[in-house]
Short mmCIF file of C-alpha atoms in Angstrom, two decimals:
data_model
loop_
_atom_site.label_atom_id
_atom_site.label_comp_id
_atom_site.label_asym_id
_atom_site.label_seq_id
_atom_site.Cartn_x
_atom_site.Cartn_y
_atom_site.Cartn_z
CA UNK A 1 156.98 -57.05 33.78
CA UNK A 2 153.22 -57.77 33.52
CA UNK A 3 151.36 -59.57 36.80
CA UNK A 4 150.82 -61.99 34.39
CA UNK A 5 153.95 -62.41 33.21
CA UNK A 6 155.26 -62.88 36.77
CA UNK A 7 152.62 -65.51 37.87
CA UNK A 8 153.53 -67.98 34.96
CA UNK A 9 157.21 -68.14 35.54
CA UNK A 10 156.39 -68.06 39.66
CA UNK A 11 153.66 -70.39 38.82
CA UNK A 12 156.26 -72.24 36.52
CA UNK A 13 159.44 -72.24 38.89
CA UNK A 14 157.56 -73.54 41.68
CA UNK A 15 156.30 -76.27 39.70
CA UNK A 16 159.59 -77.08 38.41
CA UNK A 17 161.40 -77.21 41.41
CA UNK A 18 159.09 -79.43 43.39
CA UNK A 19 159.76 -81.57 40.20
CA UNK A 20 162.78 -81.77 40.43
CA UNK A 21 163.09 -82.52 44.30
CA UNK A 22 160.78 -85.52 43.07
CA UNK A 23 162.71 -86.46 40.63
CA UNK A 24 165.93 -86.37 42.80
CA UNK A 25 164.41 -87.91 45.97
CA UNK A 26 163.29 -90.79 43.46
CA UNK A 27 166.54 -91.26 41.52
CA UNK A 28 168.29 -91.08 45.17
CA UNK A 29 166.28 -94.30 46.21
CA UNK A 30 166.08 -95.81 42.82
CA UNK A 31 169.88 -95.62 42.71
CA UNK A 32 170.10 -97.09 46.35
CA UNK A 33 167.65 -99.97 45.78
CA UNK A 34 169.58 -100.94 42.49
CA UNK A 35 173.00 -100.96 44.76
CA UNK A 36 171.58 -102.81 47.53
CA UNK A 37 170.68 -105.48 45.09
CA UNK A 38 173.80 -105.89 43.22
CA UNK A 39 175.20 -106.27 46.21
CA UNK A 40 172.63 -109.05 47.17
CA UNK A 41 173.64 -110.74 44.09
CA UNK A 42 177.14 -110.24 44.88
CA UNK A 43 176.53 -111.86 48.54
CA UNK A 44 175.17 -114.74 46.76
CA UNK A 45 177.86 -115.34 44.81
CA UNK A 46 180.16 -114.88 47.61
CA UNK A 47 178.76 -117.85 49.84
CA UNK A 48 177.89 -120.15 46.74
CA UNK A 49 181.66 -119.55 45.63
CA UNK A 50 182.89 -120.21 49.46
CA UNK A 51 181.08 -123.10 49.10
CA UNK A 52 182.10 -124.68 46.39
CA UNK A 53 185.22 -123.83 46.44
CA UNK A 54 186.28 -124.42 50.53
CA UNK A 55 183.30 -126.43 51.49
CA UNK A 56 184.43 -130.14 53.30
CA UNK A 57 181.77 -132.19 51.91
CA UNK A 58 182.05 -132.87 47.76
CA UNK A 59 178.71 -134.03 47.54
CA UNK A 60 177.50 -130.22 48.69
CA UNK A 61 180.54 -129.01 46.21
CA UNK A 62 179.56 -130.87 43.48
CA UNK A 63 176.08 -129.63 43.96
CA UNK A 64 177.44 -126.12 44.34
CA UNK A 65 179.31 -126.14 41.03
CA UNK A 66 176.21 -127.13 39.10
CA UNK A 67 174.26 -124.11 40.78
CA UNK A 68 177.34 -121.89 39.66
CA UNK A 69 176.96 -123.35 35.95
CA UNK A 70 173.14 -123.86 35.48
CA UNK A 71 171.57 -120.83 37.32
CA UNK A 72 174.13 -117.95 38.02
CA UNK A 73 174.11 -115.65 35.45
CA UNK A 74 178.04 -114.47 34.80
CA UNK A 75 178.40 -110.88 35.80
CA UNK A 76 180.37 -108.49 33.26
CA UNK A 77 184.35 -108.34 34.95
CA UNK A 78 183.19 -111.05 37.85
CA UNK A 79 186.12 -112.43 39.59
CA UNK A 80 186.18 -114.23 42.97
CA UNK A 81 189.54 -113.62 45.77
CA UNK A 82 189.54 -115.88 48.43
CA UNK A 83 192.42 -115.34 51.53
CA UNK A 84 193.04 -117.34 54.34
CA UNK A 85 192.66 -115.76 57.97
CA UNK A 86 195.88 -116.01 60.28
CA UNK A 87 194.51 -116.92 63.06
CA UNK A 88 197.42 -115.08 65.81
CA UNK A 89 197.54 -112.42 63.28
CA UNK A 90 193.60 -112.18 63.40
CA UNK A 91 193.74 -110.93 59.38
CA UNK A 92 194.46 -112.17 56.20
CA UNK A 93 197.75 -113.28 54.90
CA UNK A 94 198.90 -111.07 52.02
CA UNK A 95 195.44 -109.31 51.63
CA UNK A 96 194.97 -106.82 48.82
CA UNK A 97 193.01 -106.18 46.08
CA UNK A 98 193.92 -102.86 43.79
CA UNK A 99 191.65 -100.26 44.20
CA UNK A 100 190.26 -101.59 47.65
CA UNK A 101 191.87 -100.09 50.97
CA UNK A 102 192.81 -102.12 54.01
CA UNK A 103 190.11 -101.17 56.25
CA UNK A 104 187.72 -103.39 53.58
CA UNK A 105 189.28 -106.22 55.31
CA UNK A 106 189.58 -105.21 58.54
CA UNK A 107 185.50 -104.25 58.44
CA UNK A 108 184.94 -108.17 57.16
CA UNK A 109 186.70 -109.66 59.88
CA UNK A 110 184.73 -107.12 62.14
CA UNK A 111 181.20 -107.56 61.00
CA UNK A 112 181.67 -110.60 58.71
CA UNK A 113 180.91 -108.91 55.50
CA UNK A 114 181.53 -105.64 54.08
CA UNK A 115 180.90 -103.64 50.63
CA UNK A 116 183.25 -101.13 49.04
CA UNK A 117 182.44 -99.48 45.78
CA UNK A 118 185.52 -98.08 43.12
CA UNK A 119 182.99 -95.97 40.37
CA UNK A 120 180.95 -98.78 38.91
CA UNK A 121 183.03 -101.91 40.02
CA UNK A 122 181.35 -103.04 43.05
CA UNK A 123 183.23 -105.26 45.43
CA UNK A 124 181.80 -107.51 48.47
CA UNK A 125 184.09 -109.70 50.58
CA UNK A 126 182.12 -112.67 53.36
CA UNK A 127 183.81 -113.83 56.36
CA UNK A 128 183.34 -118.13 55.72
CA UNK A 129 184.48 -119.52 59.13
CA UNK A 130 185.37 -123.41 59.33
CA UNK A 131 186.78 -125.80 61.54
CA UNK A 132 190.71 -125.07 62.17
CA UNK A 133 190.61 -122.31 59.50
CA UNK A 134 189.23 -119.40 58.58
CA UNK A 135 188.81 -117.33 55.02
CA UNK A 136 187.70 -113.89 53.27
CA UNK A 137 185.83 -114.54 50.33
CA UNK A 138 185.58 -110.84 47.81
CA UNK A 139 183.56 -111.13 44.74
CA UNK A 140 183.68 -108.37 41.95
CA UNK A 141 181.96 -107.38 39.32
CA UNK A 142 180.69 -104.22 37.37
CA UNK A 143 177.44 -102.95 38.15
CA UNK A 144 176.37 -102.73 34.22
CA UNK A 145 172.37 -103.31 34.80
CA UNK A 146 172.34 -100.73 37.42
CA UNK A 147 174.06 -98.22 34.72
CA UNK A 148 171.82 -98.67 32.25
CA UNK A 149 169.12 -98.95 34.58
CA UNK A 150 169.65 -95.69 36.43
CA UNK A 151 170.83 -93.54 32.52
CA UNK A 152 167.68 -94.62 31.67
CA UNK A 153 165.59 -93.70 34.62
CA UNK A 154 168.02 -90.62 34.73
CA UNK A 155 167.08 -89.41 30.43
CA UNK A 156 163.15 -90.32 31.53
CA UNK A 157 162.98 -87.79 34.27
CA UNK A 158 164.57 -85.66 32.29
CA UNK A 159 162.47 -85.83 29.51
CA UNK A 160 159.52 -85.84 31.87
CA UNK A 161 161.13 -82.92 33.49
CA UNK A 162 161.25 -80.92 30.28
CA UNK A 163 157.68 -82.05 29.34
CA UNK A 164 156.00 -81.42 32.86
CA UNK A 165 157.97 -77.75 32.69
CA UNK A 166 156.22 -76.79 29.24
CA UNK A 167 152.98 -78.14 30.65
CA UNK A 168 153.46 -76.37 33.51
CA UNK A 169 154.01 -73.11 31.54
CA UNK A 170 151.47 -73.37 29.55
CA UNK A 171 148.81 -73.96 32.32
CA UNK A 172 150.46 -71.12 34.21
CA UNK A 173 149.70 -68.51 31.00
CA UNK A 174 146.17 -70.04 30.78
CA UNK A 175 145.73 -69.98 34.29
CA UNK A 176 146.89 -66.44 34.72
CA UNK A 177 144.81 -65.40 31.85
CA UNK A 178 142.28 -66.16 33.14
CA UNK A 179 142.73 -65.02 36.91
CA UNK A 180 143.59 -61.66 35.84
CA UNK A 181 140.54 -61.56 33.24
CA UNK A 182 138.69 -59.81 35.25
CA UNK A 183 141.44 -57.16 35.91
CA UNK A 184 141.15 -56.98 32.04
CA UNK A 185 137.84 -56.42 31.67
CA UNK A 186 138.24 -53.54 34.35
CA UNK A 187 140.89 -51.95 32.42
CA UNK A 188 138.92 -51.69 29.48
CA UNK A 189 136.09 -50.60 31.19
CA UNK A 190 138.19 -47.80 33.40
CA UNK A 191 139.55 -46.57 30.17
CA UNK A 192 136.52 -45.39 28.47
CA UNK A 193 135.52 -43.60 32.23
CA UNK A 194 136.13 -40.18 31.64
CA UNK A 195 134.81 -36.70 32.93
CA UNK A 196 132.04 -36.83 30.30
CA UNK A 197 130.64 -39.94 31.41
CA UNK A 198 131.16 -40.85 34.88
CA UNK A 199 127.92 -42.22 34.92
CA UNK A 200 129.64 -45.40 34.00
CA UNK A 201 130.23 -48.18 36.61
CA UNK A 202 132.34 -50.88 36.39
CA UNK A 203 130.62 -54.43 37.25
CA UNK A 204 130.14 -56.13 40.21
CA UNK A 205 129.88 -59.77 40.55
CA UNK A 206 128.20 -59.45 44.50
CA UNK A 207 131.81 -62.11 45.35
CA UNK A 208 133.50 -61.23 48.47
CA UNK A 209 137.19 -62.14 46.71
CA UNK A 210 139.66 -58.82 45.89
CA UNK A 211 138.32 -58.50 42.38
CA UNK A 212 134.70 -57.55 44.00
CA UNK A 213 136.09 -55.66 47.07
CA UNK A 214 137.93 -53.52 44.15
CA UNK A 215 134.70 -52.69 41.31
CA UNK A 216 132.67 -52.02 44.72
CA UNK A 217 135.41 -49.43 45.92
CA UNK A 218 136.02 -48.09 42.51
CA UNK A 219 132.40 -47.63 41.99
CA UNK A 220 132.20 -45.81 45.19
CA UNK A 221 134.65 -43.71 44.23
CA UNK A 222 132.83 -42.46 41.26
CA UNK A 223 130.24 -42.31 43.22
CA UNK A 224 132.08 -39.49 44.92
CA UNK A 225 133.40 -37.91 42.11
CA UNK A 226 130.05 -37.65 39.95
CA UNK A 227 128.54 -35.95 43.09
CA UNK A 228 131.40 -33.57 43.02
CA UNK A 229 131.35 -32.82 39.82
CA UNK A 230 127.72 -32.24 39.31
CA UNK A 231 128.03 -29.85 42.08
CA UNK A 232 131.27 -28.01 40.28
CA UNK A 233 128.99 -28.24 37.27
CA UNK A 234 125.87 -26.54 39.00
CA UNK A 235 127.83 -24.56 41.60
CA UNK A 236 128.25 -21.44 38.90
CA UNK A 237 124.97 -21.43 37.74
CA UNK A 238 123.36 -21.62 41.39
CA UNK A 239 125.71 -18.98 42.69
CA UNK A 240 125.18 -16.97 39.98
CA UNK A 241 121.69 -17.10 40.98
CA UNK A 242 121.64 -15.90 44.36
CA UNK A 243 124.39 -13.85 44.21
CA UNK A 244 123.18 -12.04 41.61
CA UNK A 245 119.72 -10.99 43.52
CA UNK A 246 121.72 -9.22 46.53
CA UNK A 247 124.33 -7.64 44.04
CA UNK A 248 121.39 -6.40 42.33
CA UNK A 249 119.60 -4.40 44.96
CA UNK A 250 122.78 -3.35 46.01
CA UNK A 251 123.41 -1.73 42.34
CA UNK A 252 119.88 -0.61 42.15
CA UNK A 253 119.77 0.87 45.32
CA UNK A 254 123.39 3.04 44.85
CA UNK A 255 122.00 4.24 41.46
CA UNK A 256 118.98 5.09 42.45
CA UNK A 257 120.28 7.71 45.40
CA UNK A 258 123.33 8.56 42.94
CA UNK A 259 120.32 9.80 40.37
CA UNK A 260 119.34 12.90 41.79
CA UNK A 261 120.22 14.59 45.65
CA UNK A 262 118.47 13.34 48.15
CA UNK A 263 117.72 14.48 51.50
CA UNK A 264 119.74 12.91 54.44
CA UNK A 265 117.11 10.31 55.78
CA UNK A 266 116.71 8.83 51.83
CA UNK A 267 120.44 8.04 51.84
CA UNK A 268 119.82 6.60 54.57
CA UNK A 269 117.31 4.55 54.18
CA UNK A 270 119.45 3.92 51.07
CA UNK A 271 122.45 2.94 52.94
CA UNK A 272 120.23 0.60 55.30
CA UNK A 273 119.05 -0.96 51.99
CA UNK A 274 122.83 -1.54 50.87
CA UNK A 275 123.86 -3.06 54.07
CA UNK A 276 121.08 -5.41 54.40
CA UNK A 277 122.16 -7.22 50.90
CA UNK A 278 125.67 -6.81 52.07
CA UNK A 279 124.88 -8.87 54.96
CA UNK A 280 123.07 -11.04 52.88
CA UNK A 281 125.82 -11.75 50.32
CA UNK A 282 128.11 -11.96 53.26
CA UNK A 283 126.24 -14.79 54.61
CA UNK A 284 125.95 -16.48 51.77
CA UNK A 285 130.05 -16.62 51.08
CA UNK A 286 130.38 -17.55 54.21
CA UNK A 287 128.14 -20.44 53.89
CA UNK A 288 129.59 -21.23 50.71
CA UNK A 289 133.02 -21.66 51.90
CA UNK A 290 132.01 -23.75 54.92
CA UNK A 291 130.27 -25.82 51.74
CA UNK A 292 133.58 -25.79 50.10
CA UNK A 293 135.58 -27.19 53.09
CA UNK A 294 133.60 -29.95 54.21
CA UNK A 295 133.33 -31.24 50.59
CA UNK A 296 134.55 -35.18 49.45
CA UNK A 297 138.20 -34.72 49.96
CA UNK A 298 137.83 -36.39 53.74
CA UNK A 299 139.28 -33.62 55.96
CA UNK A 300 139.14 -34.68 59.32
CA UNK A 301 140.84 -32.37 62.54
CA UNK A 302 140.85 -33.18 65.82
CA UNK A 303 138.41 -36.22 65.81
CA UNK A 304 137.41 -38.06 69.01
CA UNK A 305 135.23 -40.70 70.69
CA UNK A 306 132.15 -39.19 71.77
CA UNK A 307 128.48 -39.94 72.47
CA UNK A 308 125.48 -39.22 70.52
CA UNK A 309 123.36 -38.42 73.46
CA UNK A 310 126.05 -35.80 74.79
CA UNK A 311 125.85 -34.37 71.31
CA UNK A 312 122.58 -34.04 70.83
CA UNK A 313 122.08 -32.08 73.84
CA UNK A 314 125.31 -29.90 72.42
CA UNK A 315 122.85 -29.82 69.61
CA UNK A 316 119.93 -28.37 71.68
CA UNK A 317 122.34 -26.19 73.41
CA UNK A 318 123.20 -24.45 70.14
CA UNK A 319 119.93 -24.05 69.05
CA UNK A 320 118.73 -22.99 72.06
CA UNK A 321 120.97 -19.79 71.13
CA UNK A 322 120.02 -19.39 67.60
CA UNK A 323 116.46 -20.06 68.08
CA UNK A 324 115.12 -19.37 72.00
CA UNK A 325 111.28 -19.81 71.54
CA UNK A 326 111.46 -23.21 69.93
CA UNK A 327 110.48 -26.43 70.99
CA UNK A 328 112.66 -28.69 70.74
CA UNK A 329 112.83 -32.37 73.02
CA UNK A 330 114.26 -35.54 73.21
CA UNK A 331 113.29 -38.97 73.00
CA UNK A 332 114.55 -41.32 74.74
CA UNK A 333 112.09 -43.97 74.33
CA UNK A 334 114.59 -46.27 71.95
CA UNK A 335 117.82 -45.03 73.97
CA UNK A 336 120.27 -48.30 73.81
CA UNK A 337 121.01 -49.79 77.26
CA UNK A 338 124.82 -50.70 76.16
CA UNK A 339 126.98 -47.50 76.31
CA UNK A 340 128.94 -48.94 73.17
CA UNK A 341 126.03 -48.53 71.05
CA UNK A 342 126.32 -44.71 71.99
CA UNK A 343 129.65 -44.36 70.99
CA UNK A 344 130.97 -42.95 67.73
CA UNK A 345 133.92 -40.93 66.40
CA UNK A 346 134.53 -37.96 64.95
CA UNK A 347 135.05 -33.80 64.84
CA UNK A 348 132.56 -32.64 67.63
CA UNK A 349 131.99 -29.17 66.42
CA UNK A 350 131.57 -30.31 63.12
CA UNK A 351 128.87 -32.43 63.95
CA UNK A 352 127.23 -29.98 66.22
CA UNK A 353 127.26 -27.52 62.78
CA UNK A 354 125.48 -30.43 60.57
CA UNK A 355 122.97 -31.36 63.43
CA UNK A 356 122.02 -27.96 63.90
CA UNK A 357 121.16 -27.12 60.43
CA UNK A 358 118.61 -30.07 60.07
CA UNK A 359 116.97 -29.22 63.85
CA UNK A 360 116.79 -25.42 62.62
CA UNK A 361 115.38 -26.29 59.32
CA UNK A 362 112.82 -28.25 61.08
CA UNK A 363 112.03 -25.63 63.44
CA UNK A 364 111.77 -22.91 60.97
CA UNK A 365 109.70 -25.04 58.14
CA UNK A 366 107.15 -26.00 61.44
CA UNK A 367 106.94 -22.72 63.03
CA UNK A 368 108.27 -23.54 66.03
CA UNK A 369 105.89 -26.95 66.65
CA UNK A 370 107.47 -29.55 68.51
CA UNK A 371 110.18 -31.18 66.87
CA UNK A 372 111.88 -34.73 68.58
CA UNK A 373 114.86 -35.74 68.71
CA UNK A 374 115.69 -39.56 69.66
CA UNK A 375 118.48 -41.88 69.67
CA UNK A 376 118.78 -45.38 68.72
CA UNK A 377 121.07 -47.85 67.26
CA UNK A 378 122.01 -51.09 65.15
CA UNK A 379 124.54 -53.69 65.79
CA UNK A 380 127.00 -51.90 64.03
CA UNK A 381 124.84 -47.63 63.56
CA UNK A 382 124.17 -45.27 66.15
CA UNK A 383 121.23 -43.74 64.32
CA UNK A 384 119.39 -39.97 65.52
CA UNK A 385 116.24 -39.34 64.14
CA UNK A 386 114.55 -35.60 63.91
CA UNK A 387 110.44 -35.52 63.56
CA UNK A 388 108.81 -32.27 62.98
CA UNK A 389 105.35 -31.56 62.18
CA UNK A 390 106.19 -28.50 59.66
CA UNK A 391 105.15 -28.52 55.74
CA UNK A 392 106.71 -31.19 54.49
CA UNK A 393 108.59 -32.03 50.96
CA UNK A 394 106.93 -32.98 48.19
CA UNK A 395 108.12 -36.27 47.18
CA UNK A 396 108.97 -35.77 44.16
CA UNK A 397 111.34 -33.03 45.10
CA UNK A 398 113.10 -34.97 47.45
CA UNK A 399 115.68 -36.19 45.04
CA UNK A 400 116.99 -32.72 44.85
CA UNK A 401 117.18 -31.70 48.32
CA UNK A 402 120.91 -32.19 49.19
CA UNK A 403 121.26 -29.61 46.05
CA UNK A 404 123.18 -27.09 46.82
CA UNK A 405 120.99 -23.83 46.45
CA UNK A 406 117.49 -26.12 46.20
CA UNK A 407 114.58 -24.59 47.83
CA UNK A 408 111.47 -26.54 47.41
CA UNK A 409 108.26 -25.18 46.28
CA UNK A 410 106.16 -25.03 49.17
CA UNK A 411 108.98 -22.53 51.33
CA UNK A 412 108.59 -19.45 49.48
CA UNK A 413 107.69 -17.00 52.32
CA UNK A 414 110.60 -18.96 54.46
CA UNK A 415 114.02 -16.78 54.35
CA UNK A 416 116.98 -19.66 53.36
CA UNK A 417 119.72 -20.12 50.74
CA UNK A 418 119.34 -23.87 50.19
CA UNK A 419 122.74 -24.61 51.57
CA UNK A 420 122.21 -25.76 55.09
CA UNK A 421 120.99 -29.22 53.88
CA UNK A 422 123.59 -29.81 51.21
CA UNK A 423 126.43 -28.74 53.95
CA UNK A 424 124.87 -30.85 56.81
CA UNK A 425 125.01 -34.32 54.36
CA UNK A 426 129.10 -33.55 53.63
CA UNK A 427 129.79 -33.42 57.35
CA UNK A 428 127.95 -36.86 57.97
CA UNK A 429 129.59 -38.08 54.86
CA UNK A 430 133.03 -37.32 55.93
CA UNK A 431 131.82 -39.22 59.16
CA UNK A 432 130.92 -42.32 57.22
CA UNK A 433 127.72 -41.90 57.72
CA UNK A 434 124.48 -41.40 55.68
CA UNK A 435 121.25 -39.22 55.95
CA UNK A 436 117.64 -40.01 54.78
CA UNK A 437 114.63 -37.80 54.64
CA UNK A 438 111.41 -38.87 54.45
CA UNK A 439 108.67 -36.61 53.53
CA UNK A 440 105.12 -35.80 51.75
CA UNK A 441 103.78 -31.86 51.71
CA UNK A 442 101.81 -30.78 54.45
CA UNK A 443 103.27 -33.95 56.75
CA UNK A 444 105.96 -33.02 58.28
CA UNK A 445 109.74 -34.83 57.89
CA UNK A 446 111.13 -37.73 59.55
CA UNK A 447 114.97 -37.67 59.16
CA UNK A 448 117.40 -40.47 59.97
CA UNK A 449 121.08 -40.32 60.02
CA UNK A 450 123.13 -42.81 61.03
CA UNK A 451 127.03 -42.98 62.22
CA UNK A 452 129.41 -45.99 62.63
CA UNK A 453 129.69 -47.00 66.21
CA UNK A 454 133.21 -46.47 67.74
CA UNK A 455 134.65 -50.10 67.79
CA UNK A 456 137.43 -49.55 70.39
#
């Protein structure tokens, strides 16, 4: 069953029953405000008939006779029962009335008056207390007004019932229509997203309700998956590049000592020439596969809470090793005061691996001038910034830089396979974090990336 589908009839049985608890709590007091007033008219009757009938005084009999006549309305089946209270016997003589049960009488002579009710004949019986003698008055008579009254109130709600219940159900497919429009319109749109156009985004309204929260994720998603398939799309061609150079020389090199003997130190020097590209290629699979595995499908081992001043001088630690004679320092001019805003999570090694390649790159594109590093933060961003003075990036080759195998045009005497940069942003991605370089030729780099503070 369609969402849709099941938010009419939800939409529709919800309406419907707090309809018909309406309806019932209204026909409940409708039906009890009817009976209490029969029974008023009843009482009426009751005294006016005690009255008339029993009353001393036949001026006030007379005058109660007339009232009966002129103004009482005769009540379909109305008949009047009078009995006569033994006084030692403290109840009626003879008292009974078919259909009415003994403790009728017994509750008039205990609270003076009394109501009893046999389907729609209502009966209502009136102590009338005299001088020397004392009587039970019952007067009975169908309740016809309060039939009609109440089928007719009854066939109205019913009618409105029905009515309401088709309203109802047709607000709830218009309604739901056009709730789930947008859901619609994002079907459509997702259906025409394929691998040959992922360029495509769905829209996003800028609303902070679930229909915006899901474009914006969706979006990002393809966000993700365009990246990765540009790079599966370019990752033949560029590793067909530089694989090709080493596998080359190494092909060259073996058929040029294979083409005629040679004396021992030309195989050598041969060999030498072979196991240089070797090592080259070597390095370059390697540095591949660590590409591979920190790619966009979010592999995360062994994370922790950590600080981004400890691993920054984990950072300098490791390029101490790889790089002795550079000069490398930290700034800790914009150092937060709060220890929170030093915290962050994730895989410490990883990390170290991703900060290392952009402090080596800037040490090996400045020739070893001073390069900073220095720690600050956000409300919600612990941020690390690297400054070198080295030869900059062009700007309008900055676009490309997180290519894998991009070298720019100003590095060409500088040994590098173009993957350090490309493998550094993956491992701050997986982090939730971003990277931004900023750069013109000859200038130097500024470099910010930022990580989500640890939010314990």
């Amino acid at each position: 069953m369609k969402i849709q589908t099941k938010i009419t009839w939800l939409f529709t049985a919800i309406t419907a029953s707090i309809l018909l608890f309406l309806s019932g709590f209204v026909y409940f007091f409708a039906s009890r405000n009817a009976f209490e007033d029969f029974y008023k008219r009843l009482e009426i009757r009751a005294i006016i008939a005690a009255k008339a009938k029993l009353g001393q005084d036949r001026t006030h009999v007379n005058a109660y006779n007339e009232i009966r006549r002129e103004h009482l309305e005769k009540l379909p089946s109305e008949k009047e029962y009078f009995f006569t209270v033994n006084e030692k016997a403290g109840k009626p003589d003879s008292a009974h009335i078919s259909g009415v049960p003994a403790s009728f009488f017994n509750r008039v002579m205990v609270e003076k008056e009394a109501m009893h009710r046999t389907k729609n004949l209502f009966y209502l019986g009136v102590l009338y207390e005299q001088p020397g003698s004392n009587h039970i008055v019952v007067v009975s008579a169908v309740n016809e007004f309060s039939r009609e009254y109440l089928g007719s109130l009854k066939n109205v709600m019913l009618v409105g019932f029905l009515v309401s219940v088709l309203v109802m159900l047709t607000v709830g497919i218009l309604f739901s229509r056009q709730i789930l429009k947008p859901v619609r319109s994002i079907t459509h749109r997702v259906k025409d997203i394929s691998s040959n156009n992922l360029h495509l985004r769905l829209p996003e309204t800028g609303g902070k309700d679930e229909i915006g929260e899901l474009s914006y994720t969706f979006n990002n998603m393809l966000d993700r998956l365009e990246t990765s398939f540009e790079s599966q799309n370019n990752f033949v061609s560029n590793a067909s590049h530089e694989l090709s150079t080493p596998l080359t020389a190494i092909i060259g090199e073996a058929e040029l000592a294979l083409s005629k003997k040679r004396d021992e130190q030309a195989y050598t020097q041969s060999l030498r020439v072979v196991l240089n590209e070797a090592e080259r290629l070597r390095h370059i699979t390697t540095s591949l596969l660590s590409l591979a595995q920190t790619g966009f499908d979010g592999k995360k081992q062994q994370w922790e809470v950590l600080r981004a001043d400890e691993l920054v001088w984990a950072v300098k630690q490791s390029v101490d090793n790889i790089n002795p004679g550079n000069h490398v320092y930290f700034d800790t001019s914009h150092l937060p005061e709060e220890e929170r805003k030093l915290t962050t999570r994730g895989n410490m090694q990883m990390l170290i691996l991703a900060f290392s390649n952009v402090v080596l790159n800037a040490c090996k594109y400045s020739d070893n001038k001073p390069v900073t590093i220095g720690v600050a933060s956000t409300d919600d961003r612990v941020l690390i910034i690297v400054r070198d003075m080295g030869i900059g990036i062009p700007e309008n080759e900055l676009p490309y830089i997180f290519d894998p195998f991009f070298r720019a045009s100003n590095v060409g005497h500088y040994k590098g396979y173009g993957i350090g940069l490309p493998l550094s942003r993956n491992i701050i991605r997986m982090h939730d974090g971003d990277i931004v370089v900023k750069s013109k030729a000859g200038e130097g780099c500024i470099i910010h990336i930022s990580l989500p503070i640890h939010v314990s």
